[in-house]
Coordinates of C-alpha atoms and ligand atoms in Angstrom, one line a residue:
Chain A
M296 CA 0.0 0.0 0.0
S297 CA 1.4 3.3 -1.0
V298 CA 2.0 6.1 1.6
R299 CA -0.5 8.2 -0.3
V300 CA -3.3 5.7 0.0
L301 CA -2.5 5.2 3.6
L302 CA -2.7 8.9 4.3
L303 CA -5.9 9.1 2.4
L304 CA -7.4 6.3 4.5
M305 CA -6.3 8.0 7.7
V306 CA -7.9 11.2 6.6
F307 CA -11.2 9.4 5.9
H308 CA -11.2 7.3 9.0
A309 CA -10.2 9.8 11.6
P310 CA -13.4 11.9 11.7
S311 CA -15.8 9.0 11.7
A312 CA -14.0 7.4 14.6
L313 CA -13.9 10.6 16.6
A314 CA -17.5 11.8 16.2
A315 CA -19.9 8.9 16.5
E316 CA -22.7 11.4 17.2
A317 CA -21.8 13.8 14.5
D318 CA -24.8 14.7 12.3
P319 CA -24.7 12.3 9.4
L320 CA -26.0 15.0 7.1
Q321 CA -23.6 17.6 8.5
S322 CA -26.2 20.3 8.6
V323 CA -25.1 23.6 10.2
M324 CA -28.6 23.8 11.7
W325 CA -28.4 20.6 13.7
E326 CA -27.2 22.1 17.0
Y327 CA -29.6 25.0 16.6
H328 CA -32.6 22.8 16.3
H329 CA -31.3 20.3 19.0
K330 CA -31.4 23.2 21.4
G331 CA -34.6 24.9 20.2
L332 CA -36.8 21.9 19.4
L333 CA -35.4 19.2 21.6
N334 CA -34.4 21.4 24.5
S335 CA -30.8 20.1 24.4
E336 CA -31.9 16.7 25.7
P337 CA -29.9 13.5 25.1
Y338 CA -30.0 12.1 21.6
V339 CA -28.6 9.5 19.3
F340 CA -28.7 9.3 15.5
D341 CA -30.6 6.1 15.0
E342 CA -31.1 4.3 11.7
R343 CA -34.2 2.5 13.1
V344 CA -36.0 5.8 12.6
K345 CA -36.7 5.7 8.9
V346 CA -37.3 9.0 7.1
Q347 CA -38.2 8.6 3.4
V348 CA -38.3 11.4 1.0
P349 CA -37.8 11.5 -2.8
P350 CA -34.2 12.3 -3.8
F351 CA -35.4 15.5 -5.3
A352 CA -38.6 17.6 -5.0
E353 CA -40.5 17.6 -8.3
D354 CA -42.9 20.0 -6.7
S355 CA -41.4 22.0 -3.8
R356 CA -45.0 22.8 -2.6
Q357 CA -45.9 19.1 -2.2
V358 CA -42.9 17.1 -1.0
P359 CA -43.9 13.7 0.5
V360 CA -42.3 12.7 3.8
H361 CA -42.7 9.3 5.3
I362 CA -41.6 8.8 8.9
D363 CA -41.6 5.3 10.4
A364 CA -40.4 4.6 13.9
R365 CA -42.1 1.1 14.2
A366 CA -38.7 -0.4 14.9
L367 CA -38.7 1.4 18.3
G368 CA -42.1 -0.3 19.1
D369 CA -44.1 0.7 22.1
E370 CA -41.2 2.7 23.5
V371 CA -42.2 5.7 21.4
V372 CA -43.6 8.7 23.3
R373 CA -43.5 11.5 20.8
I374 CA -42.2 12.4 17.3
E375 CA -41.0 15.8 16.3
A376 CA -40.4 16.4 12.6
W377 CA -38.8 19.4 10.9
A378 CA -36.9 20.6 7.8
D379 CA -33.6 22.1 8.9
P380 CA -33.2 25.4 7.0
N381 CA -36.9 26.1 6.1
P382 CA -38.2 29.5 7.1
I383 CA -40.8 27.5 9.0
P384 CA -38.8 24.4 10.0
R385 CA -41.4 22.6 12.1
I386 CA -43.7 20.1 10.4
F387 CA -45.5 18.2 13.2
T388 CA -45.5 16.9 16.7
F389 CA -47.1 13.5 16.9
T390 CA -48.0 11.7 20.2
P391 CA -49.3 8.3 19.4
G392 CA -51.2 6.4 22.1
E393 CA -51.0 2.7 22.6
Q394 CA -53.5 1.9 19.8
V395 CA -51.6 4.0 17.2
V396 CA -48.5 3.0 15.2
P397 CA -45.5 5.4 15.3
L398 CA -45.8 6.2 11.6
V399 CA -46.8 9.4 9.7
A400 CA -46.8 10.2 6.0
I401 CA -47.5 13.8 5.2
R402 CA -46.6 16.4 2.4
I403 CA -44.7 19.5 3.1
R404 CA -43.3 22.7 1.5
V405 CA -39.6 23.2 1.2
E406 CA -37.8 26.4 0.4
Q407 CA -34.5 24.8 -0.7
A408 CA -32.7 21.6 -0.6
T409 CA -33.0 20.4 3.0
P410 CA -32.4 17.6 5.5
I411 CA -35.7 16.3 6.9
R412 CA -35.5 15.2 10.5
A413 CA -37.6 13.0 12.7
A414 CA -36.8 13.0 16.4
V415 CA -38.4 10.2 18.3
L416 CA -38.6 10.4 22.0
T417 CA -38.6 7.1 23.8
R418 CA -39.7 6.3 27.4
D419 CA -36.1 6.5 28.7
G420 CA -35.9 10.2 27.8
V421 CA -33.6 9.8 24.7
W422 CA -34.3 11.3 21.3
H423 CA -33.7 9.0 18.4
I424 CA -32.9 11.0 15.3
G425 CA -33.6 9.8 11.7
S426 CA -32.7 12.0 8.7
A427 CA -33.1 12.1 5.0
K428 CA -32.2 14.7 2.4
V429 CA -34.3 16.1 -0.4
D430 CA -32.8 18.2 -3.2
A431 CA -35.0 21.0 -4.4
A432 CA -35.0 23.9 -6.8
G433 CA -37.0 25.4 -4.0
G434 CA -39.4 28.2 -3.4
G435 CA -42.2 26.0 -2.1
C436 CA -42.8 28.1 1.0
T437 CA -43.1 31.4 -0.9
A438 CA -45.0 30.1 -4.0
P439 CA -48.4 31.6 -4.5
S440 CA -51.3 29.6 -3.1
V441 CA -52.7 27.0 -5.4
V442 CA -55.9 26.6 -3.3
R443 CA -56.6 30.3 -3.2
A444 CA -56.4 30.5 -7.0
Q445 CA -59.3 28.1 -7.2
P446 CA -62.7 29.7 -7.2
G447 CA -65.0 28.7 -4.4
W448 CA -62.2 27.3 -2.2
E449 CA -63.8 28.8 0.9
D450 CA -66.9 26.6 0.3
R451 CA -64.7 23.5 0.4
L452 CA -62.8 24.5 3.5
G453 CA -62.6 21.5 5.8
E454 CA -63.8 19.0 3.3
V455 CA -62.1 15.7 3.9
I456 CA -61.6 12.8 1.6
G457 CA -60.3 9.6 3.2
G458 CA -60.1 5.9 3.3
R459 CA -59.1 3.0 5.5
F460 CA -56.8 0.3 4.1
A461 CA -56.0 -3.0 5.7
R462 CA -52.2 -3.5 6.4
G463 CA -51.8 -6.9 8.1
D464 CA -52.9 -6.4 11.7
F465 CA -53.1 -2.7 11.3
S466 CA -55.4 -0.3 9.4
R467 CA -53.9 2.6 7.5
L468 CA -55.9 5.7 7.6
R469 CA -55.4 8.1 4.7
L470 CA -57.0 11.5 4.3
Q471 CA -56.7 14.8 2.6
V472 CA -58.2 18.0 4.0
S473 CA -59.2 21.0 1.9
H474 CA -57.3 23.9 3.6
P475 CA -55.0 26.6 2.2
M476 CA -52.5 26.2 5.1
D477 CA -51.4 29.8 4.6
N478 CA -48.0 30.2 6.2
G479 CA -47.9 34.0 6.5
L480 CA -45.0 34.2 4.0
V481 CA -47.0 34.8 0.8
G482 CA -48.6 38.0 -0.5
G483 CA -49.5 39.5 2.8
I484 CA -51.9 36.7 3.7
P485 CA -51.8 36.1 7.4
E486 CA -51.2 32.6 8.9
F487 CA -54.3 30.4 8.5
F488 CA -53.6 26.8 9.0
L489 CA -54.7 23.6 10.6
N490 CA -52.7 23.4 13.8
Q491 CA -54.3 20.7 15.8
A492 CA -55.7 17.2 15.1
E493 CA -56.8 14.3 17.3
L494 CA -57.5 10.8 16.3
R495 CA -60.3 9.5 18.5
D496 CA -62.2 6.2 19.0
A497 CA -65.9 5.8 18.6
D498 CA -66.4 6.9 22.2
G499 CA -64.4 10.1 21.8
Q500 CA -61.3 8.8 23.6
V501 CA -58.1 10.3 22.2
L502 CA -55.9 7.7 20.4
A503 CA -53.3 10.1 19.2
E504 CA -52.5 13.8 19.1
L505 CA -51.0 15.7 16.2
E506 CA -49.9 19.3 16.2
L507 CA -49.3 20.7 12.7
Y508 CA -47.2 23.7 11.6
P509 CA -47.4 25.6 8.4
A510 CA -44.5 23.8 6.7
V511 CA -47.3 21.3 5.9
A512 CA -48.5 21.6 2.3
E513 CA -51.7 23.1 1.1
N514 CA -54.7 20.6 1.3
P515 CA -52.8 18.5 3.8
S516 CA -52.4 14.8 3.0
L517 CA -52.0 12.5 6.0
S518 CA -51.5 8.8 6.6
L519 CA -51.6 7.2 10.0
E520 CA -51.9 3.5 11.1
V521 CA -54.0 2.2 14.0
K522 CA -53.9 -1.3 15.5
G523 CA -56.9 -3.4 14.8
A524 CA -60.0 -2.4 12.8
Q525 CA -61.9 -0.2 15.3
D526 CA -63.8 2.8 14.0
T527 CA -61.9 6.1 14.3
R528 CA -62.7 9.8 14.0
L529 CA -60.3 12.6 13.1
W530 CA -60.9 15.9 14.7
L531 CA -59.1 19.0 13.3
R532 CA -58.9 22.6 14.2
D533 CA -57.3 25.6 12.5
N534 CA -55.7 28.7 14.1
N535 CA -58.9 30.6 13.4
G536 CA -60.9 28.2 15.5
N537 CA -62.7 26.4 12.7
E538 CA -63.3 22.8 13.7
F539 CA -63.7 19.8 11.3
E540 CA -64.4 16.2 11.8
A541 CA -64.2 13.1 9.7
A542 CA -65.1 9.4 10.3
L543 CA -62.7 6.7 9.1
Chain B
M6 CA 5.7 37.1 -11.4
R7 CA 5.9 36.0 -15.0
L8 CA 4.2 32.7 -14.1
L9 CA 1.5 34.5 -12.2
L10 CA 0.8 36.7 -15.2
L11 CA 0.7 33.7 -17.4
M12 CA -1.7 32.0 -15.2
F13 CA -3.8 35.1 -15.1
A14 CA -3.8 35.3 -18.8
F15 CA -4.8 31.6 -19.0
C16 CA -7.7 32.2 -16.7
L17 CA -8.9 35.1 -18.8
T18 CA -8.8 33.2 -22.0
L19 CA -10.3 30.0 -20.6
P20 CA -13.9 30.9 -21.3
A21 CA -13.1 31.4 -25.0
H22 CA -11.4 28.0 -25.2
A23 CA -14.2 26.4 -23.3
E24 CA -16.8 27.8 -25.8
L25 CA -19.9 25.7 -25.6
R26 CA -20.8 24.3 -28.9
Y27 CA -23.6 22.0 -30.0
T28 CA -22.5 19.4 -32.5
L29 CA -25.5 19.1 -34.7
Q30 CA -25.1 16.6 -37.5
P31 CA -28.2 16.7 -39.9
R32 CA -29.1 13.2 -41.0
Q33 CA -31.2 12.6 -44.0
I34 CA -34.1 10.2 -43.2
A35 CA -36.1 10.6 -46.4
D36 CA -35.9 12.7 -49.6
D37 CA -35.5 16.3 -48.4
V38 CA -36.3 15.3 -44.8
W39 CA -33.6 15.7 -42.2
L40 CA -33.2 14.8 -38.5
L41 CA -31.0 16.3 -35.7
E42 CA -31.0 13.5 -33.2
G43 CA -30.4 14.3 -29.5
S44 CA -29.4 11.9 -26.8
T45 CA -31.8 10.0 -24.5
D46 CA -30.1 11.5 -21.4
N47 CA -31.4 13.9 -18.9
F48 CA -30.6 17.7 -19.1
D49 CA -27.1 18.4 -17.8
K50 CA -24.3 20.8 -18.1
A51 CA -22.3 18.5 -20.4
N52 CA -25.1 18.1 -23.1
G53 CA -26.5 21.6 -22.9
G54 CA -30.0 20.1 -23.1
N55 CA -29.4 18.5 -26.5
I56 CA -31.6 15.6 -25.6
V57 CA -34.3 16.2 -28.1
N58 CA -35.0 15.4 -31.7
T59 CA -35.6 18.3 -34.1
G60 CA -35.9 18.2 -37.9
F61 CA -36.5 20.0 -41.1
I62 CA -38.1 19.5 -44.5
V63 CA -36.7 21.2 -47.6
T64 CA -39.6 22.2 -49.8
A65 CA -39.6 24.0 -53.1
A66 CA -40.5 27.2 -51.3
G67 CA -37.9 26.9 -48.6
V68 CA -37.2 25.0 -45.4
V69 CA -39.9 24.1 -42.8
V70 CA -38.3 23.5 -39.4
I71 CA -39.8 21.3 -36.7
D72 CA -38.9 22.3 -33.2
S73 CA -36.0 24.6 -32.3
G74 CA -34.2 22.9 -29.4
P75 CA -33.5 24.0 -25.8
S76 CA -31.6 27.2 -26.2
R77 CA -30.8 30.2 -28.3
R78 CA -27.4 28.7 -29.0
Y79 CA -29.0 25.5 -30.2
G80 CA -31.3 27.4 -32.5
E81 CA -28.3 29.2 -34.0
A82 CA -26.4 26.0 -34.4
M83 CA -29.5 24.5 -36.0
R84 CA -29.7 27.4 -38.5
A85 CA -26.0 26.7 -39.4
A86 CA -26.7 23.0 -39.7
I87 CA -29.6 23.6 -42.1
A88 CA -27.4 26.0 -44.2
S89 CA -24.8 23.3 -44.4
V90 CA -27.2 21.0 -46.4
T91 CA -29.4 23.5 -48.4
D92 CA -29.2 26.9 -49.9
R93 CA -32.9 27.4 -49.5
P94 CA -34.1 29.9 -46.9
V95 CA -35.9 28.9 -43.8
I96 CA -39.6 29.9 -44.2
K97 CA -41.4 28.6 -41.2
L98 CA -40.9 27.0 -37.8
L99 CA -43.4 24.6 -36.4
L100 CA -43.4 23.9 -32.6
T101 CA -44.8 20.6 -31.5
H102 CA -45.5 21.7 -27.9
H103 CA -44.4 24.2 -25.3
H104 CA -41.7 22.2 -23.4
P105 CA -38.4 24.1 -23.1
D106 CA -36.2 21.5 -24.9
H107 CA -38.5 21.9 -28.0
V108 CA -39.1 25.6 -28.2
L109 CA -36.4 27.8 -26.4
G110 CA -34.2 27.9 -29.5
N111 CA -36.9 29.8 -31.4
Q112 CA -35.2 33.1 -30.9
A113 CA -32.9 32.1 -33.8
F114 CA -36.0 31.9 -36.0
A115 CA -37.5 35.2 -35.1
D116 CA -37.2 36.3 -38.8
V117 CA -39.8 33.7 -39.9
P118 CA -43.3 32.8 -38.8
I119 CA -43.2 30.7 -35.7
A120 CA -46.3 28.5 -35.7
A121 CA -47.9 26.4 -33.0
L122 CA -51.3 25.2 -31.7
A123 CA -53.2 27.9 -29.8
G124 CA -52.9 25.8 -26.6
T125 CA -49.2 25.7 -27.0
T126 CA -48.9 29.4 -27.2
E127 CA -51.1 29.7 -24.1
L128 CA -49.1 27.2 -22.1
L129 CA -45.8 28.9 -23.2
R130 CA -47.2 32.3 -22.1
E131 CA -48.1 30.8 -18.6
Q132 CA -45.1 28.6 -18.0
G133 CA -42.4 29.8 -20.4
N134 CA -40.4 32.0 -18.0
A135 CA -40.5 29.4 -15.2
M136 CA -39.3 26.7 -17.5
A137 CA -36.5 28.8 -18.9
E138 CA -35.4 29.6 -15.4
N139 CA -35.3 25.9 -14.6
M140 CA -33.3 25.3 -17.8
Y141 CA -30.7 27.8 -16.7
R142 CA -30.4 25.9 -13.4
L143 CA -30.1 22.6 -15.2
V144 CA -27.7 23.3 -18.1
G145 CA -26.2 26.6 -17.0
D146 CA -24.2 28.7 -19.5
W147 CA -25.5 26.9 -22.6
M148 CA -28.7 29.0 -22.0
R149 CA -27.0 32.4 -22.1
G150 CA -29.1 34.9 -24.0
T151 CA -32.1 32.6 -24.2
E152 CA -35.5 34.2 -23.8
V153 CA -39.0 33.0 -24.3
V154 CA -40.4 34.0 -27.7
L155 CA -44.2 33.4 -28.2
P156 CA -45.4 31.9 -31.5
S157 CA -46.5 34.4 -34.1
E158 CA -48.9 32.1 -36.0
T159 CA -51.7 29.8 -34.9
L160 CA -52.0 26.3 -36.4
A161 CA -55.2 24.5 -36.9
P162 CA -55.4 20.7 -37.5
G163 CA -55.6 19.8 -41.2
T164 CA -53.3 19.9 -44.1
L165 CA -50.6 22.5 -44.5
E166 CA -49.7 22.9 -48.2
I167 CA -46.3 24.4 -48.4
G168 CA -43.7 24.5 -51.2
G169 CA -45.4 21.6 -53.1
R170 CA -45.6 19.4 -50.0
S171 CA -48.6 18.3 -47.9
L172 CA -48.0 18.3 -44.2
R173 CA -50.8 16.7 -42.2
L174 CA -51.1 18.5 -38.8
L175 CA -52.7 16.6 -35.9
A176 CA -53.8 18.4 -32.7
L177 CA -53.3 15.9 -29.9
R178 CA -53.4 16.3 -26.1
G179 CA -51.9 13.4 -24.2
H180 CA -48.4 14.8 -23.3
T181 CA -49.2 18.5 -22.6
G182 CA -52.8 19.2 -23.6
A183 CA -51.6 20.8 -26.8
D184 CA -49.4 18.4 -28.8
L185 CA -48.8 18.8 -32.6
A186 CA -47.8 15.8 -34.7
I187 CA -46.8 16.3 -38.3
L188 CA -47.0 13.7 -41.1
D189 CA -45.1 14.5 -44.3
E190 CA -47.4 12.8 -46.7
R191 CA -44.8 12.4 -49.5
S192 CA -42.2 10.6 -47.5
G193 CA -44.4 9.1 -44.8
V194 CA -42.2 10.5 -42.1
L195 CA -44.2 11.1 -38.9
F196 CA -42.8 13.7 -36.5
A197 CA -44.7 12.6 -33.5
G198 CA -43.4 15.2 -31.0
D199 CA -43.5 14.0 -27.4
I200 CA -46.6 11.9 -28.0
L201 CA -43.8 9.3 -28.7
F202 CA -40.9 8.7 -26.5
Y203 CA -38.7 5.7 -27.6
Q204 CA -36.1 4.1 -25.4
R205 CA -36.4 7.1 -23.1
A206 CA -39.0 7.3 -20.3
L207 CA -41.9 9.6 -21.0
T208 CA -42.5 12.7 -19.0
T209 CA -45.8 13.8 -17.5
P210 CA -45.7 17.3 -16.0
N211 CA -48.6 18.6 -18.1
S212 CA -50.4 15.5 -19.1
P213 CA -54.2 15.6 -18.8
G214 CA -54.2 11.9 -18.2
L215 CA -52.6 8.7 -19.4
D216 CA -55.9 7.5 -20.9
V217 CA -55.9 10.6 -23.2
W218 CA -52.4 9.8 -24.2
L219 CA -53.3 6.2 -25.0
E220 CA -56.0 7.4 -27.3
D221 CA -53.6 9.7 -29.1
L222 CA -51.4 6.7 -29.8
D223 CA -54.3 5.0 -31.6
T224 CA -54.8 8.2 -33.7
L225 CA -51.2 8.4 -34.7
E226 CA -50.6 4.7 -35.4
A227 CA -53.6 4.7 -37.8
L228 CA -51.9 7.3 -40.0
P229 CA -50.1 6.1 -43.2
W230 CA -46.6 6.6 -41.8
K231 CA -43.5 4.8 -43.0
R232 CA -40.9 6.2 -40.6
L233 CA -41.4 7.4 -37.0
V234 CA -39.5 10.3 -35.4
A235 CA -40.2 10.3 -31.6
G236 CA -39.6 13.5 -29.7
H237 CA -36.9 11.6 -27.8
G238 CA -35.1 8.5 -28.9
P239 CA -34.1 6.7 -32.1
V240 CA -36.0 6.7 -35.5
A241 CA -38.0 3.6 -36.2
D242 CA -39.5 2.0 -39.3
D243 CA -41.8 -0.3 -37.4
A244 CA -44.5 0.1 -34.7
A245 CA -42.0 -0.7 -31.9
P246 CA -42.3 2.8 -30.4
F247 CA -46.1 2.5 -30.2
V248 CA -45.8 -0.9 -28.6
Q249 CA -43.4 0.4 -26.1
M250 CA -45.4 3.5 -25.3
R251 CA -48.6 1.5 -24.8
D252 CA -46.8 -1.0 -22.6
Y253 CA -45.2 1.7 -20.5
L254 CA -48.3 3.9 -20.2
G255 CA -50.4 0.9 -19.3
W256 CA -47.9 -0.2 -16.6
L257 CA -47.7 3.3 -15.1
D258 CA -51.4 3.7 -15.1
G259 CA -51.9 0.3 -13.4
L260 CA -49.1 0.9 -10.9
L261 CA -50.6 4.2 -9.8
R262 CA -54.2 2.8 -9.7
D263 CA -53.2 -0.3 -7.6
A264 CA -51.0 1.8 -5.3
A265 CA -53.9 4.2 -4.6
S266 CA -56.4 1.5 -4.0
G267 CA -54.0 -0.2 -1.7
G268 CA -53.5 3.0 0.4
A269 CA -49.8 3.5 -0.6
D270 CA -48.0 6.8 0.2
M271 CA -46.1 8.6 -2.5
N272 CA -42.7 7.5 -1.1
E273 CA -43.8 3.9 -1.3
V274 CA -44.9 4.3 -4.9
I275 CA -41.7 5.8 -6.1
Q276 CA -39.8 2.8 -4.9
S277 CA -42.0 0.4 -6.8
P278 CA -40.0 -2.2 -8.9
I279 CA -39.7 -1.3 -12.5
P280 CA -40.3 -4.3 -14.8
E281 CA -37.3 -5.9 -16.3
R282 CA -38.7 -5.4 -19.8
F283 CA -38.2 -1.6 -19.5
A284 CA -34.5 -2.0 -18.6
G285 CA -33.5 -0.6 -22.1
I286 CA -35.5 2.6 -21.5
S287 CA -33.4 5.4 -20.0
L288 CA -34.4 7.4 -16.9
T289 CA -37.3 5.2 -15.8
R290 CA -36.7 5.6 -12.1
Y291 CA -36.2 9.4 -12.4
E292 CA -39.3 9.8 -14.4
L293 CA -41.3 7.6 -12.1
I294 CA -40.4 9.9 -9.2
R295 CA -41.6 12.8 -11.3
S296 CA -44.8 11.2 -12.6
V297 CA -45.8 10.2 -9.1
S298 CA -45.6 13.8 -8.1
H299 CA -47.6 14.9 -11.2
L300 CA -50.2 12.2 -11.4
Y301 CA -50.6 10.3 -8.1
P302 CA -52.8 12.9 -6.4
R303 CA -55.5 12.2 -9.1
Y304 CA -55.4 8.5 -8.5
E305 CA -55.6 9.1 -4.7
A306 CA -58.6 11.3 -5.1
M307 CA -60.3 8.5 -7.0
A308 CA -59.5 6.0 -4.3
L309 CA -60.7 8.2 -1.4
Q310 CA -64.3 9.2 -0.5
R311 CA -65.8 12.1 1.4
V312 CA -65.6 11.3 5.1
D313 CA -66.2 14.7 6.7
E314 CA -69.4 15.1 8.8
Ligands
LIG658 ZN1 -42.3 17.4 -23.9

C-alpha cells in the first residue's frame, strides 16, 4: 500500500471514529434545532428511525415525507419532525397512544434543498434521530397559493376525503383536508392553517394527538396507522378556531 | 511574477477555449427530410440540453423547421446545420409543444413565422419563464441569451400545403394538452413530437391523463406513416415505439391505480419495482419519481371518499 493511499485512508477514518454522534448530514442547523426543538436533551442518530423522501422535490410545494419509527415499538412517546433550513422548519409533533403506530406520512413545502428530521422520544428520555435529504429547486414556502387561486375554495374548506386500508394487523388511515395552510410568507396573507388534530375512537377517547405547523403543504395529506379495525374519527382545528371532523 | 501573469492570462482566455458548442449533424431520413437526433439522457451541463429530436423538411419554397431545441445557442447551431445542407431559406418554424427543450431555440428563428397550436402558445405564455429559469439551473451557461419568444402564428389541425408538400397536422393532447404531430405525406415520415418517446422514459408534467395519451397513440398509429420520429429516442420504421409506449403507459397507469387502491403513500410508490422489460429505456426511475408527483394525487382522489361530517 502506498503512503499516499495510507494517508488518504487515515484522513477518511479519523473523523468518523472521533465523532460517533456527528450529524450524518452535517447540517449547520443541527445544533440550533437540537437546542430549540429538543431542549438540548440527550439524543442518538438512529437508523431505526426511517425517514423517506424522494431524492429531489419535483414539486417544492408538495414534498412527500414518510416517517416510520415502528422499529422502536411501544417505547415511542413522541415524534418531532422538521426541515432544517426552512423559514418555517417545524412540520408536526405526533403523540401516538397505545393503539396507534408510530408512523406518519405527510406532504410539506420546502424552500430549498434540505435535511428532513424525525426525532423520536422514547420512554427512557432519549431522542432517536432519523434523517433524509431532499434536493429542491426550492421556493415551495413562498410560492403563491394554489388553493386560493381556485374559485370557491372557501366553500370547500374543511372537506375531507379519506379511506381505510388493511395492512396486516393494522389499518392505514389516509385522508386529505381542503385547507390553504397559509404560512404567512405569501402575498401579505396572514397565517391560516390547521394546527391541531386528534385521532379518536368511537367513544371520543383520544388515540393520538397531532400538532401541525405551516410547513405542511396546502390541502394536507396525511396517513396514520392504527392497531386493529376499530372505528376512528379525526378531529381537526385551525388557528382561526374552525373545527372539522371526519369518520374513518 | 511572470508565471503569475501567465496563469492570469490563461484564466482570462479560458472561457473562450471552453466555448460551448452543440454538435448538430443533420441526418437525411427521407428525400428532403432531415433529422437532428439528441441523446436520451437527462438535461445536464455536459449536453446543454441536446436531448431532443428536431428536424426540417426542404420544400420548393424553402425550409420548414420542426422544433428549435433547448436554447438560443442550439437554435443558432441549427440554422447553421440547415445551411450546411441546403441553400434554400428557412420559411417557417413549427413547434410541436411548449416544453423548453423543443421551443427555447426559437429566438434564432425570429425572422420567420413561428407557428404552434393555440394551446401551446397559451401554455408557453403561462409557463415559459419558469421553464426557462429551470433550464438555466439545469444546463447553465448553454442557456446564455435565451429568452421566451411566443409563436407568431396559430396552427389548426388539417393539411398545410407548403412548397409543393402536404404536411398533415394533428392536434393531440396526451403529453401536454396541446401536442402537434406532423405527417409529411410524400415521405411518410411522422414527426410525433413528445406523444412518442422511444427508449427514453416519457414525461408527464402537463399530461391531462394517461388515458388521453393512449387514445392519441391510436390516432397516430392509424396514419399512413412509414418512418417514425419520436420527440426523444431513435428513429423507427416499425411500430415498436407504439408498442413500447402502450406497454409503459399501461404499466404506469396500473401501478398508480393499484397503489392508490392499496393505500400507498407517495414514497412507497416511487420505490416500486420497474419491470425488467423496461431496462432498455433510459431514466425510468427518475421519471417515475416525477410522474408520481404529477399524477398520483388524481389516483388518490379516485380511491378516497368524502368522510367529513
Ligand atoms: Zn415534452
